[in-house]
Short mmCIF file of C-alpha atoms in Angstrom, two decimals:
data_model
loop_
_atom_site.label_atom_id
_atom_site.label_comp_id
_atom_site.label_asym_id
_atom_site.label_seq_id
_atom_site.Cartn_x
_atom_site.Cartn_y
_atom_site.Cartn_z
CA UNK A 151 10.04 -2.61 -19.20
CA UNK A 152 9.68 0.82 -19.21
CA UNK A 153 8.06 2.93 -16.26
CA UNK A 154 5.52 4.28 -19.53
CA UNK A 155 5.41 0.93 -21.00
CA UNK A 156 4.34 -0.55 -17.25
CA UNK A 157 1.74 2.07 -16.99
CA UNK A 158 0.22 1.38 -20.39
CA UNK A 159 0.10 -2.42 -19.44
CA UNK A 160 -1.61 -1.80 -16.50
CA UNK A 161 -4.23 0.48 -17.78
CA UNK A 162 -4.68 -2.06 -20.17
CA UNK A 163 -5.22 -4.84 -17.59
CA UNK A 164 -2.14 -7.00 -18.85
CA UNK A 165 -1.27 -9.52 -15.82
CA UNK A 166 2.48 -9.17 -16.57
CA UNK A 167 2.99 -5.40 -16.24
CA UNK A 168 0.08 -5.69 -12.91
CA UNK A 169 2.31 -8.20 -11.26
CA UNK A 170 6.03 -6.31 -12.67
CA UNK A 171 4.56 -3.24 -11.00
CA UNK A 172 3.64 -4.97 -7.76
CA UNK A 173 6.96 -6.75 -7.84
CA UNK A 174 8.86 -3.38 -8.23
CA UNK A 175 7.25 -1.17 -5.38
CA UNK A 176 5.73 -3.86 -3.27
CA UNK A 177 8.59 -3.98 -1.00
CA UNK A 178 9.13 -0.19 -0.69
CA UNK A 179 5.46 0.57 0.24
CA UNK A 180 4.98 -2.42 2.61
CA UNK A 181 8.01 -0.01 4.53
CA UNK A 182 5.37 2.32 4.12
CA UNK A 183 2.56 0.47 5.57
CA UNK A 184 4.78 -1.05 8.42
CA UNK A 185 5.43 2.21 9.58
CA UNK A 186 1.69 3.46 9.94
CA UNK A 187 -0.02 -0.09 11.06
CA UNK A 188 1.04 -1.98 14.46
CA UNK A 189 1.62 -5.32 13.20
CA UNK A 190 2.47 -7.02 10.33
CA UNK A 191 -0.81 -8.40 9.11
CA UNK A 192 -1.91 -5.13 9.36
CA UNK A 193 0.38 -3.75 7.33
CA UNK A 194 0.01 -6.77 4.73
CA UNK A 195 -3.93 -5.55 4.30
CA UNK A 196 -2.88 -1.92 4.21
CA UNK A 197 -0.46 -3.31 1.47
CA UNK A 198 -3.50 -5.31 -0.26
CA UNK A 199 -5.56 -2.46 -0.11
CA UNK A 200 -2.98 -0.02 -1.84
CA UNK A 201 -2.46 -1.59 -4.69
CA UNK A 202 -6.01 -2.21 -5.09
CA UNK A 203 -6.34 1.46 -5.02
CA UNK A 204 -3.26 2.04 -7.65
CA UNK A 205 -4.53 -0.03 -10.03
CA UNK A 206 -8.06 0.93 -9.91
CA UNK A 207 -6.70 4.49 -9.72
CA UNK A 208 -3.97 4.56 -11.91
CA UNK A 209 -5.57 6.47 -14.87
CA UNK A 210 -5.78 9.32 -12.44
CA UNK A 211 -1.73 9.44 -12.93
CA UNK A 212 -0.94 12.51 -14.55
CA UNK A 213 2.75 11.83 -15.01
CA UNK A 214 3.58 14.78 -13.40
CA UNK A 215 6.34 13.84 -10.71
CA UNK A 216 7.83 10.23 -10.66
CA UNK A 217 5.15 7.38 -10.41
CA UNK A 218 6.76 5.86 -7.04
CA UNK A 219 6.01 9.03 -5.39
CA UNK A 220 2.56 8.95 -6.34
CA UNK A 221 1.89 5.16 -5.32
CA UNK A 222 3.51 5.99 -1.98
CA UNK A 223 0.32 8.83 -1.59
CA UNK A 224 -1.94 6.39 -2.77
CA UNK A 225 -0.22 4.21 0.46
CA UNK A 226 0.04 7.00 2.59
CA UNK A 227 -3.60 8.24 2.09
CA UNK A 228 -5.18 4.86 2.22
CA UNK A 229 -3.49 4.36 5.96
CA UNK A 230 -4.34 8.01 7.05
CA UNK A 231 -7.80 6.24 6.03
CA UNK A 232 -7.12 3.29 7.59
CA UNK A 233 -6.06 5.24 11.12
CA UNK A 234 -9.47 8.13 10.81
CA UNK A 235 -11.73 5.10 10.99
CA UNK A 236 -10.22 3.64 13.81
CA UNK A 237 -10.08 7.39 15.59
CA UNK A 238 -6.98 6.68 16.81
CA UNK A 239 -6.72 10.55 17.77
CA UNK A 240 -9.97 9.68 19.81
CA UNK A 241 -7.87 10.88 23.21
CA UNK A 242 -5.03 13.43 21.89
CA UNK A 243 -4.33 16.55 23.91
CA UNK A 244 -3.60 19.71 22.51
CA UNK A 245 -0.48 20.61 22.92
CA UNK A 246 -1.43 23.91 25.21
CA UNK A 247 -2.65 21.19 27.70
CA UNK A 248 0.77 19.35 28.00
CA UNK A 249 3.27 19.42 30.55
CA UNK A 250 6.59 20.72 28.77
CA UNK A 251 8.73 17.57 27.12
CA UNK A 252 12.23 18.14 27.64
CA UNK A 253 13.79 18.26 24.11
CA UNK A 254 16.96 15.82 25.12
CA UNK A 255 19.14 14.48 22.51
CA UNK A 256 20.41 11.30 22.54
CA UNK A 257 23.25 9.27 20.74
CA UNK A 258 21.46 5.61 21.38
CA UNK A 259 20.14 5.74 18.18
CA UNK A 260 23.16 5.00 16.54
CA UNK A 261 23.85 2.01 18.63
CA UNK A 262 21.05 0.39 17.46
CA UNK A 263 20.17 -1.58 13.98
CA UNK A 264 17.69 -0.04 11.39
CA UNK A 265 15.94 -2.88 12.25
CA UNK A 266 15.21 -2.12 15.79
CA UNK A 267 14.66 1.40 15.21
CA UNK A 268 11.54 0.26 12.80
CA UNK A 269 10.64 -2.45 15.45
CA UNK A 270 10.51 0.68 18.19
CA UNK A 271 8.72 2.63 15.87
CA UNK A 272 5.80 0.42 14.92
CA UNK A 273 5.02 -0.28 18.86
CA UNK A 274 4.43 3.60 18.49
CA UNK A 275 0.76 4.08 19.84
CA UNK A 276 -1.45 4.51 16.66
CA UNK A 277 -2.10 8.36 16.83
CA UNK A 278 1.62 8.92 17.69
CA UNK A 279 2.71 6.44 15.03
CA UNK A 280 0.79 8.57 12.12
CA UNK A 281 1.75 11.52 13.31
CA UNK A 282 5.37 10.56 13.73
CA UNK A 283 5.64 9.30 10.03
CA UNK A 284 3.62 12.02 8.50
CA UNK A 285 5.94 15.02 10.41
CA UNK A 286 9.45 13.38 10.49
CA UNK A 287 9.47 10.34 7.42
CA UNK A 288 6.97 12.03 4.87
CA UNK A 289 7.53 15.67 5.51
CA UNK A 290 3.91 16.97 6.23
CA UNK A 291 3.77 20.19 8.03
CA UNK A 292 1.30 20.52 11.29
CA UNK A 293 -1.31 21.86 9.50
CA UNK A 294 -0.93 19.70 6.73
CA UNK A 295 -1.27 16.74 8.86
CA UNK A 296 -4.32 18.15 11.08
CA UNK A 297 -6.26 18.56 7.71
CA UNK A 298 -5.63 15.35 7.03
CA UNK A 299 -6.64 13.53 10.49
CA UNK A 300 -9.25 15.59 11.16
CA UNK A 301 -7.41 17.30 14.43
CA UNK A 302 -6.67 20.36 15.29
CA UNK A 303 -2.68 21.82 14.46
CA UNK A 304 -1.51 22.05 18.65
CA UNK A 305 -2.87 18.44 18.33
CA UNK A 306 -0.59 17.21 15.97
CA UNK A 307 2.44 19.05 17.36
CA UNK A 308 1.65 17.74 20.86
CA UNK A 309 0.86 13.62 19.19
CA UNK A 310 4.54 14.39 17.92
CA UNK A 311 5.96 15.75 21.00
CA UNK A 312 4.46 12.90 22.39
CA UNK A 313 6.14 10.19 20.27
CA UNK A 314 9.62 11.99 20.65
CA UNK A 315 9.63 11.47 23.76
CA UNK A 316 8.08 7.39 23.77
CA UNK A 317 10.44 7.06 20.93
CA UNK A 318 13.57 8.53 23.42
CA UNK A 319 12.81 6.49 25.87
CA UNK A 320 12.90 3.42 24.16
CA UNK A 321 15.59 4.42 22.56
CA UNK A 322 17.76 4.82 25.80
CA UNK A 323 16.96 1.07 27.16
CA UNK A 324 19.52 0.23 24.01
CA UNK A 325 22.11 2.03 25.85
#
């Protein structure tokens, strides 16, 4: 089935092309929710709650851009969502506040599986965790991402700071 045929289906409420879409990006965006929520069944109602939104939001499609990228938005927005009513920025310093974090680069990461490096990533405090994904996985700038959390810009730099450095030191223990 086509990726136009799949949308038609779907804005026409046909069960098939529903449950062909879920079964063609389900897997991709629970990556996606697994990355912003701190445990599986998290993720799985972050999941849920997507592709509610995608198919009650799907009309709103323009076609512009591939439809994969704009279901991962849909994802991406409804755990930014997810993570504002939760304030999980509640106790983030600006990053004028913060001791300096040395910048050290370290080769454990390859020693370790893709796996692990997810597992490491999703024990990520919350406000790290989004920030993390949003500036290094989904390519937000700063000010991008403080629009969307609701912080200021030196916050967001300093939450990602922050999680460099928690992710390096987990990191290292692989060594």
């Amino acid at each position: 089935m086509s990726e136009k045929q799949l949308i038609t289906g779907c804005l026409n409420g046909d069960r098939k092309s529903q449950k062909e879409l879920y079964d063609r990006y389900s897997r991709k965006m629970m990556g996606v929710c697994l990355r912003y929520a701190g445990d599986r069944e998290t993720a799985r109602d972050l999941l849920q709650d997507g592709f509610i939104r995608v198919f009650t939001s799907l009309h709103t499609y323009s076609g512009t851009g591939t439809l994969e990228g704009w279901i991962r938005t849909v994802f991406v927005n409804g755990a930014l969502e997810y993570l504002r009513k939760r304030d999980v920025l509640r106790n983030s310093t600006d990053i004028e506040n913060m001791h300096e974090i040395p910048d050290d680069e370290d080769t454990a990461v390859s020693k370790i599986s893709a796996g692990e490096l997810m597992e490491i990533v999703q024990a990520l405090p919350a406000g790290f965790r989004a920030v993390f994904n949003l500036y290094a996985l989904e390519g937000y700038s700063h000010k991008e991402i403080a629009d969307r959390l609701h912080i200021t810009e030196s916050t967001s730099r300093s939450q990602y700071a922050r999680a460099r450095k928690w992710l390096q030191e987990r990191i290292a223990r692989y060594e």
